[in-house]
Amino acid sequence: MGVELEGLAEFKQALLNLPRDLQSAAAAIVNDEADAAASEIRAQYERVKTPVVMRGYKRDGGHLSDHVTVISSAEDGSFARAKVKSSAPHAAIYEFGTGPRTTKKGVNRGSSPAHPTVIPVAIRRRRGMVDRIMSAIKAQGLEVSGE
């Protein structure tokens, strides 16, 4: 018996067709990698504060790391799904940076450099997740081929 994969959609469908014990092992891997990704992102965000501006007054909104969460669900019929999310109001500015900014009166406020954090971690952890699931499938004696 074997599994042939072409892309991520085929990979997800193949996982649904696995025996229950392999589905459970894959679900544990998905959740483990999501938790590890969140921890890695929090560590990189550790010293970054999130300023909050309300009615013209700036106040401390905590650290970006305080806003990183993992959401695990199976609402779409799949057996395992996890999402790592940052709900910090300035997470996108930190991640992608900004161009030069000015006020309405033309006062220069400078630019903010990009700090790629979430996307590189997500790519690396997703790749690791797929490799670990493939290894679990192969350990059960199934052949895996494709990309």
Short mmCIF file of N, CA and C in Angstrom, two decimals:
data_model
loop_
_atom_site.label_atom_id
_atom_site.label_comp_id
_atom_site.label_asym_id
_atom_site.label_seq_id
_atom_site.Cartn_x
_atom_site.Cartn_y
_atom_site.Cartn_z
N MET A 1 0.85 -1.17 0.00
CA MET A 1 0.00 0.00 0.00
C MET A 1 0.89 1.23 0.00
N GLY A 2 0.47 2.29 -0.69
CA GLY A 2 1.29 3.49 -0.77
C GLY A 2 0.45 4.74 -0.81
N VAL A 3 1.13 5.86 -0.70
CA VAL A 3 0.51 7.18 -0.76
C VAL A 3 1.28 7.99 -1.78
N GLU A 4 0.58 8.58 -2.77
CA GLU A 4 1.25 9.42 -3.75
C GLU A 4 0.74 10.84 -3.59
N LEU A 5 1.68 11.78 -3.53
CA LEU A 5 1.33 13.18 -3.27
C LEU A 5 1.86 14.08 -4.36
N GLU A 6 1.07 15.08 -4.72
CA GLU A 6 1.51 16.07 -5.69
C GLU A 6 1.65 17.44 -5.04
N GLY A 7 0.75 17.81 -4.15
CA GLY A 7 0.77 19.12 -3.51
C GLY A 7 0.13 19.07 -2.14
N LEU A 8 -0.05 20.25 -1.54
CA LEU A 8 -0.58 20.32 -0.18
C LEU A 8 -2.02 19.81 -0.11
N ALA A 9 -2.84 20.10 -1.12
CA ALA A 9 -4.23 19.62 -1.11
C ALA A 9 -4.28 18.09 -1.11
N GLU A 10 -3.44 17.48 -1.95
CA GLU A 10 -3.39 16.02 -1.99
C GLU A 10 -2.87 15.45 -0.67
N PHE A 11 -1.91 16.17 -0.06
CA PHE A 11 -1.36 15.75 1.23
C PHE A 11 -2.46 15.73 2.29
N LYS A 12 -3.26 16.80 2.34
CA LYS A 12 -4.35 16.87 3.31
C LYS A 12 -5.37 15.76 3.09
N GLN A 13 -5.71 15.50 1.82
CA GLN A 13 -6.68 14.45 1.52
C GLN A 13 -6.13 13.08 1.89
N ALA A 14 -4.84 12.85 1.61
CA ALA A 14 -4.22 11.56 1.95
C ALA A 14 -4.24 11.34 3.46
N LEU A 15 -4.05 12.40 4.24
CA LEU A 15 -4.09 12.26 5.69
C LEU A 15 -5.47 11.82 6.17
N LEU A 16 -6.53 12.30 5.50
CA LEU A 16 -7.89 11.91 5.89
C LEU A 16 -8.15 10.43 5.63
N ASN A 17 -7.41 9.84 4.70
CA ASN A 17 -7.60 8.44 4.35
C ASN A 17 -6.72 7.49 5.16
N LEU A 18 -5.93 8.02 6.07
CA LEU A 18 -5.06 7.18 6.89
C LEU A 18 -5.84 6.47 7.98
N PRO A 19 -5.32 5.36 8.48
CA PRO A 19 -5.95 4.70 9.63
C PRO A 19 -6.00 5.65 10.82
N ARG A 20 -6.93 5.42 11.73
CA ARG A 20 -7.15 6.32 12.88
C ARG A 20 -5.89 6.54 13.72
N ASP A 21 -5.10 5.49 13.94
CA ASP A 21 -3.91 5.68 14.78
C ASP A 21 -2.91 6.62 14.11
N LEU A 22 -2.78 6.53 12.78
CA LEU A 22 -1.89 7.45 12.08
C LEU A 22 -2.48 8.87 12.06
N GLN A 23 -3.80 8.96 11.96
CA GLN A 23 -4.43 10.29 12.02
C GLN A 23 -4.15 10.94 13.37
N SER A 24 -4.24 10.16 14.43
CA SER A 24 -3.96 10.69 15.77
C SER A 24 -2.51 11.14 15.90
N ALA A 25 -1.60 10.34 15.35
CA ALA A 25 -0.18 10.71 15.39
C ALA A 25 0.06 11.98 14.59
N ALA A 26 -0.56 12.09 13.43
CA ALA A 26 -0.42 13.29 12.59
C ALA A 26 -1.00 14.51 13.29
N ALA A 27 -2.14 14.34 13.95
CA ALA A 27 -2.76 15.46 14.67
C ALA A 27 -1.84 15.95 15.79
N ALA A 28 -1.21 15.03 16.49
CA ALA A 28 -0.28 15.40 17.55
C ALA A 28 0.91 16.16 16.98
N ILE A 29 1.40 15.74 15.82
CA ILE A 29 2.52 16.43 15.16
C ILE A 29 2.10 17.84 14.76
N VAL A 30 0.92 17.98 14.17
CA VAL A 30 0.43 19.31 13.76
C VAL A 30 0.37 20.25 14.97
N ASN A 31 -0.22 19.78 16.06
CA ASN A 31 -0.34 20.62 17.25
C ASN A 31 1.03 20.91 17.87
N ASP A 32 1.92 19.94 17.87
CA ASP A 32 3.26 20.12 18.41
C ASP A 32 4.02 21.19 17.61
N GLU A 33 3.95 21.11 16.29
CA GLU A 33 4.66 22.09 15.45
C GLU A 33 4.04 23.48 15.58
N ALA A 34 2.72 23.56 15.74
CA ALA A 34 2.08 24.87 15.94
C ALA A 34 2.52 25.48 17.26
N ASP A 35 2.55 24.67 18.31
CA ASP A 35 3.01 25.16 19.62
C ASP A 35 4.47 25.61 19.56
N ALA A 36 5.30 24.83 18.85
CA ALA A 36 6.72 25.18 18.72
C ALA A 36 6.88 26.47 17.91
N ALA A 37 6.08 26.65 16.87
CA ALA A 37 6.13 27.87 16.07
C ALA A 37 5.75 29.08 16.93
N ALA A 38 4.69 28.94 17.71
CA ALA A 38 4.25 30.04 18.58
C ALA A 38 5.34 30.39 19.59
N SER A 39 5.98 29.38 20.17
CA SER A 39 7.06 29.62 21.14
C SER A 39 8.24 30.33 20.48
N GLU A 40 8.56 29.91 19.27
CA GLU A 40 9.67 30.52 18.55
C GLU A 40 9.36 31.99 18.21
N ILE A 41 8.14 32.24 17.78
CA ILE A 41 7.72 33.62 17.47
C ILE A 41 7.74 34.47 18.73
N ARG A 42 7.20 33.93 19.82
CA ARG A 42 7.21 34.67 21.09
C ARG A 42 8.63 35.03 21.52
N ALA A 43 9.56 34.09 21.34
CA ALA A 43 10.95 34.34 21.73
C ALA A 43 11.56 35.46 20.89
N GLN A 44 11.23 35.50 19.61
CA GLN A 44 11.75 36.56 18.75
C GLN A 44 11.07 37.90 19.03
N TYR A 45 9.83 37.86 19.49
CA TYR A 45 9.08 39.08 19.81
C TYR A 45 9.36 39.56 21.24
N GLU A 46 10.06 38.76 22.03
CA GLU A 46 10.15 38.94 23.47
C GLU A 46 10.35 40.39 23.94
N ARG A 47 11.23 41.13 23.33
CA ARG A 47 11.56 42.47 23.82
C ARG A 47 10.83 43.59 23.08
N VAL A 48 9.92 43.25 22.18
CA VAL A 48 9.23 44.27 21.39
C VAL A 48 7.95 44.70 22.08
N LYS A 49 7.85 45.97 22.40
CA LYS A 49 6.63 46.51 23.03
C LYS A 49 5.65 46.95 21.97
N THR A 50 4.38 46.86 22.28
CA THR A 50 3.32 47.28 21.39
C THR A 50 2.73 48.59 21.90
N PRO A 51 3.05 49.71 21.26
CA PRO A 51 2.43 50.95 21.71
C PRO A 51 0.98 51.02 21.24
N VAL A 52 0.14 51.61 22.03
CA VAL A 52 -1.27 51.79 21.66
C VAL A 52 -1.57 53.27 21.76
N VAL A 53 -2.15 53.81 20.70
CA VAL A 53 -2.51 55.23 20.70
C VAL A 53 -4.02 55.32 20.78
N MET A 54 -4.51 55.98 21.81
CA MET A 54 -5.94 56.17 21.98
C MET A 54 -6.20 57.63 22.29
N ARG A 55 -7.02 58.26 21.47
CA ARG A 55 -7.37 59.67 21.66
C ARG A 55 -6.13 60.55 21.79
N GLY A 56 -5.11 60.21 21.00
CA GLY A 56 -3.91 61.04 20.99
C GLY A 56 -2.91 60.74 22.08
N TYR A 57 -3.24 59.86 23.01
CA TYR A 57 -2.32 59.53 24.10
C TYR A 57 -1.73 58.15 23.86
N LYS A 58 -0.43 58.07 23.98
CA LYS A 58 0.25 56.80 23.77
C LYS A 58 0.36 56.06 25.10
N ARG A 59 0.02 54.78 25.10
CA ARG A 59 0.17 53.98 26.31
C ARG A 59 0.75 52.63 25.92
N ASP A 60 1.27 51.93 26.89
CA ASP A 60 1.89 50.63 26.65
C ASP A 60 0.82 49.57 26.41
N GLY A 61 0.92 48.86 25.30
CA GLY A 61 -0.04 47.80 24.99
C GLY A 61 0.51 46.42 25.30
N GLY A 62 1.63 46.36 26.01
CA GLY A 62 2.24 45.07 26.32
C GLY A 62 3.28 44.71 25.27
N HIS A 63 3.74 43.49 25.30
CA HIS A 63 4.72 43.00 24.34
C HIS A 63 4.00 42.30 23.20
N LEU A 64 4.61 42.33 22.01
CA LEU A 64 4.05 41.58 20.88
C LEU A 64 3.89 40.11 21.25
N SER A 65 4.83 39.57 22.03
CA SER A 65 4.78 38.14 22.39
C SER A 65 3.54 37.79 23.20
N ASP A 66 2.96 38.77 23.90
CA ASP A 66 1.75 38.51 24.70
C ASP A 66 0.54 38.20 23.82
N HIS A 67 0.62 38.55 22.53
CA HIS A 67 -0.54 38.44 21.64
C HIS A 67 -0.48 37.23 20.71
N VAL A 68 0.54 36.37 20.85
CA VAL A 68 0.68 35.20 19.98
C VAL A 68 -0.07 34.02 20.60
N THR A 69 -0.99 33.44 19.83
CA THR A 69 -1.78 32.31 20.32
C THR A 69 -1.84 31.21 19.27
N VAL A 70 -2.19 30.02 19.72
CA VAL A 70 -2.40 28.88 18.83
C VAL A 70 -3.87 28.49 18.92
N ILE A 71 -4.49 28.36 17.77
CA ILE A 71 -5.89 27.94 17.69
C ILE A 71 -5.92 26.59 16.99
N SER A 72 -6.38 25.56 17.67
CA SER A 72 -6.50 24.23 17.07
C SER A 72 -7.97 23.93 16.87
N SER A 73 -8.30 23.39 15.70
CA SER A 73 -9.71 23.07 15.46
C SER A 73 -9.83 21.97 14.42
N ALA A 74 -11.00 21.41 14.35
CA ALA A 74 -11.33 20.42 13.33
C ALA A 74 -12.73 20.72 12.79
N GLU A 75 -13.06 22.01 12.74
CA GLU A 75 -14.41 22.42 12.36
C GLU A 75 -14.74 22.16 10.89
N ASP A 76 -13.71 22.06 10.04
CA ASP A 76 -13.96 21.88 8.62
C ASP A 76 -14.01 20.41 8.21
N GLY A 77 -14.03 19.51 9.17
CA GLY A 77 -14.10 18.09 8.86
C GLY A 77 -12.74 17.43 8.82
N SER A 78 -11.68 18.21 8.87
CA SER A 78 -10.35 17.61 8.92
C SER A 78 -10.08 17.15 10.34
N PHE A 79 -9.11 16.28 10.50
CA PHE A 79 -8.85 15.76 11.83
C PHE A 79 -7.86 16.62 12.60
N ALA A 80 -7.10 17.45 11.91
CA ALA A 80 -6.12 18.28 12.61
C ALA A 80 -5.89 19.57 11.84
N ARG A 81 -5.99 20.64 12.55
CA ARG A 81 -5.69 21.93 11.96
C ARG A 81 -5.29 22.85 13.10
N ALA A 82 -4.25 23.61 12.88
CA ALA A 82 -3.80 24.56 13.89
C ALA A 82 -3.40 25.86 13.20
N LYS A 83 -3.70 26.95 13.86
CA LYS A 83 -3.35 28.27 13.34
C LYS A 83 -2.61 29.02 14.42
N VAL A 84 -1.47 29.61 14.04
CA VAL A 84 -0.72 30.46 14.95
C VAL A 84 -1.07 31.89 14.57
N LYS A 85 -1.52 32.66 15.56
CA LYS A 85 -2.05 33.99 15.27
C LYS A 85 -1.46 35.02 16.23
N SER A 86 -1.19 36.22 15.69
CA SER A 86 -0.81 37.34 16.53
C SER A 86 -1.92 38.39 16.44
N SER A 87 -2.49 38.72 17.58
CA SER A 87 -3.58 39.71 17.60
C SER A 87 -3.08 41.10 18.00
N ALA A 88 -1.76 41.29 18.04
CA ALA A 88 -1.20 42.58 18.40
C ALA A 88 -1.56 43.61 17.33
N PRO A 89 -1.96 44.80 17.74
CA PRO A 89 -2.36 45.82 16.76
C PRO A 89 -1.23 46.25 15.82
N HIS A 90 0.01 46.12 16.24
CA HIS A 90 1.13 46.57 15.41
C HIS A 90 1.98 45.41 14.88
N ALA A 91 1.45 44.21 14.89
CA ALA A 91 2.23 43.06 14.44
C ALA A 91 2.60 43.19 12.96
N ALA A 92 1.69 43.65 12.13
CA ALA A 92 1.98 43.78 10.69
C ALA A 92 3.04 44.84 10.43
N ILE A 93 3.00 45.93 11.19
CA ILE A 93 4.02 46.98 11.03
C ILE A 93 5.39 46.42 11.41
N TYR A 94 5.46 45.66 12.49
CA TYR A 94 6.72 45.06 12.90
C TYR A 94 7.20 44.06 11.85
N GLU A 95 6.30 43.22 11.37
CA GLU A 95 6.65 42.16 10.42
C GLU A 95 7.08 42.72 9.06
N PHE A 96 6.29 43.65 8.51
CA PHE A 96 6.51 44.13 7.14
C PHE A 96 7.15 45.50 7.05
N GLY A 97 7.20 46.26 8.14
CA GLY A 97 7.77 47.59 8.12
C GLY A 97 6.83 48.59 7.45
N THR A 98 7.30 49.82 7.35
CA THR A 98 6.53 50.87 6.67
C THR A 98 7.47 51.69 5.81
N GLY A 99 6.88 52.43 4.88
CA GLY A 99 7.64 53.40 4.12
C GLY A 99 7.74 54.67 4.94
N PRO A 100 8.31 55.72 4.35
CA PRO A 100 8.38 56.99 5.07
C PRO A 100 6.97 57.48 5.44
N ARG A 101 6.83 57.99 6.66
CA ARG A 101 5.53 58.45 7.14
C ARG A 101 5.62 59.93 7.51
N THR A 102 4.55 60.64 7.23
CA THR A 102 4.47 62.05 7.62
C THR A 102 3.10 62.32 8.21
N THR A 103 3.03 63.37 9.02
CA THR A 103 1.74 63.79 9.57
C THR A 103 1.00 64.60 8.52
N LYS A 104 -0.25 64.95 8.80
CA LYS A 104 -1.02 65.79 7.88
C LYS A 104 -0.34 67.13 7.64
N LYS A 105 0.42 67.60 8.62
CA LYS A 105 1.13 68.88 8.49
C LYS A 105 2.48 68.71 7.80
N GLY A 106 2.83 67.47 7.40
CA GLY A 106 4.08 67.24 6.69
C GLY A 106 5.28 66.95 7.55
N VAL A 107 5.08 66.75 8.84
CA VAL A 107 6.19 66.44 9.74
C VAL A 107 6.62 64.99 9.51
N ASN A 108 7.91 64.82 9.29
CA ASN A 108 8.46 63.49 9.01
C ASN A 108 8.44 62.64 10.28
N ARG A 109 7.87 61.45 10.19
CA ARG A 109 7.85 60.50 11.30
C ARG A 109 8.76 59.30 11.02
N GLY A 110 9.46 59.34 9.91
CA GLY A 110 10.41 58.28 9.58
C GLY A 110 9.74 57.02 9.06
N SER A 111 10.50 55.98 8.94
CA SER A 111 9.98 54.70 8.49
C SER A 111 10.34 53.64 9.53
N SER A 112 9.68 52.52 9.43
CA SER A 112 9.94 51.41 10.34
C SER A 112 10.47 50.25 9.51
N PRO A 113 11.63 49.70 9.86
CA PRO A 113 12.17 48.58 9.08
C PRO A 113 11.36 47.31 9.30
N ALA A 114 11.38 46.44 8.30
CA ALA A 114 10.70 45.14 8.41
C ALA A 114 11.52 44.20 9.30
N HIS A 115 10.82 43.38 10.07
CA HIS A 115 11.44 42.35 10.91
C HIS A 115 10.75 41.02 10.62
N PRO A 116 11.05 40.39 9.49
CA PRO A 116 10.36 39.14 9.15
C PRO A 116 10.51 38.11 10.27
N THR A 117 9.39 37.75 10.85
CA THR A 117 9.40 36.83 11.99
C THR A 117 8.42 35.69 11.75
N VAL A 118 7.15 35.99 11.64
CA VAL A 118 6.11 34.97 11.56
C VAL A 118 6.25 34.11 10.30
N ILE A 119 6.41 34.73 9.16
CA ILE A 119 6.43 33.98 7.89
C ILE A 119 7.61 33.01 7.82
N PRO A 120 8.85 33.45 8.12
CA PRO A 120 9.95 32.47 8.08
C PRO A 120 9.77 31.31 9.06
N VAL A 121 9.26 31.60 10.24
CA VAL A 121 9.02 30.54 11.23
C VAL A 121 7.93 29.59 10.71
N ALA A 122 6.85 30.14 10.16
CA ALA A 122 5.75 29.31 9.66
C ALA A 122 6.22 28.40 8.52
N ILE A 123 7.01 28.94 7.61
CA ILE A 123 7.51 28.12 6.50
C ILE A 123 8.38 26.99 7.02
N ARG A 124 9.30 27.30 7.92
CA ARG A 124 10.20 26.28 8.46
C ARG A 124 9.43 25.21 9.25
N ARG A 125 8.48 25.64 10.08
CA ARG A 125 7.72 24.69 10.90
C ARG A 125 6.77 23.85 10.05
N ARG A 126 6.18 24.42 9.00
CA ARG A 126 5.31 23.63 8.13
C ARG A 126 6.12 22.55 7.43
N ARG A 127 7.30 22.91 6.94
CA ARG A 127 8.17 21.93 6.29
C ARG A 127 8.52 20.81 7.27
N GLY A 128 8.85 21.18 8.51
CA GLY A 128 9.17 20.18 9.53
C GLY A 128 7.98 19.29 9.85
N MET A 129 6.78 19.89 9.89
CA MET A 129 5.56 19.14 10.16
C MET A 129 5.33 18.08 9.08
N VAL A 130 5.45 18.49 7.82
CA VAL A 130 5.24 17.54 6.72
C VAL A 130 6.27 16.42 6.78
N ASP A 131 7.54 16.77 7.03
CA ASP A 131 8.59 15.74 7.12
C ASP A 131 8.30 14.76 8.25
N ARG A 132 7.86 15.26 9.40
CA ARG A 132 7.57 14.37 10.54
C ARG A 132 6.37 13.47 10.25
N ILE A 133 5.34 14.01 9.60
CA ILE A 133 4.17 13.18 9.26
C ILE A 133 4.56 12.12 8.24
N MET A 134 5.37 12.49 7.25
CA MET A 134 5.83 11.51 6.26
C MET A 134 6.61 10.39 6.93
N SER A 135 7.47 10.76 7.89
CA SER A 135 8.24 9.74 8.62
C SER A 135 7.33 8.80 9.40
N ALA A 136 6.28 9.35 10.01
CA ALA A 136 5.32 8.52 10.76
C ALA A 136 4.59 7.56 9.82
N ILE A 137 4.26 8.03 8.64
CA ILE A 137 3.58 7.17 7.65
C ILE A 137 4.51 6.06 7.20
N LYS A 138 5.76 6.43 6.91
CA LYS A 138 6.75 5.42 6.48
C LYS A 138 7.05 4.40 7.58
N ALA A 139 7.02 4.86 8.83
CA ALA A 139 7.29 3.95 9.96
C ALA A 139 6.23 2.87 10.07
N GLN A 140 5.04 3.12 9.53
CA GLN A 140 3.97 2.13 9.55
C GLN A 140 4.03 1.19 8.35
N GLY A 141 5.09 1.34 7.55
CA GLY A 141 5.28 0.45 6.42
C GLY A 141 4.62 0.92 5.12
N LEU A 142 4.08 2.13 5.13
CA LEU A 142 3.47 2.66 3.91
C LEU A 142 4.53 3.36 3.07
N GLU A 143 4.37 3.28 1.78
CA GLU A 143 5.30 3.94 0.86
C GLU A 143 4.75 5.31 0.51
N VAL A 144 5.60 6.32 0.56
CA VAL A 144 5.20 7.69 0.24
C VAL A 144 6.01 8.14 -0.95
N SER A 145 5.33 8.65 -1.97
CA SER A 145 6.03 9.16 -3.14
C SER A 145 5.42 10.48 -3.57
N GLY A 146 6.11 11.19 -4.42
CA GLY A 146 5.66 12.51 -4.88
C GLY A 146 6.55 13.58 -4.30
N GLU A 147 6.06 14.81 -4.31
CA GLU A 147 6.86 15.95 -3.86
C GLU A 147 7.00 16.00 -2.36
#
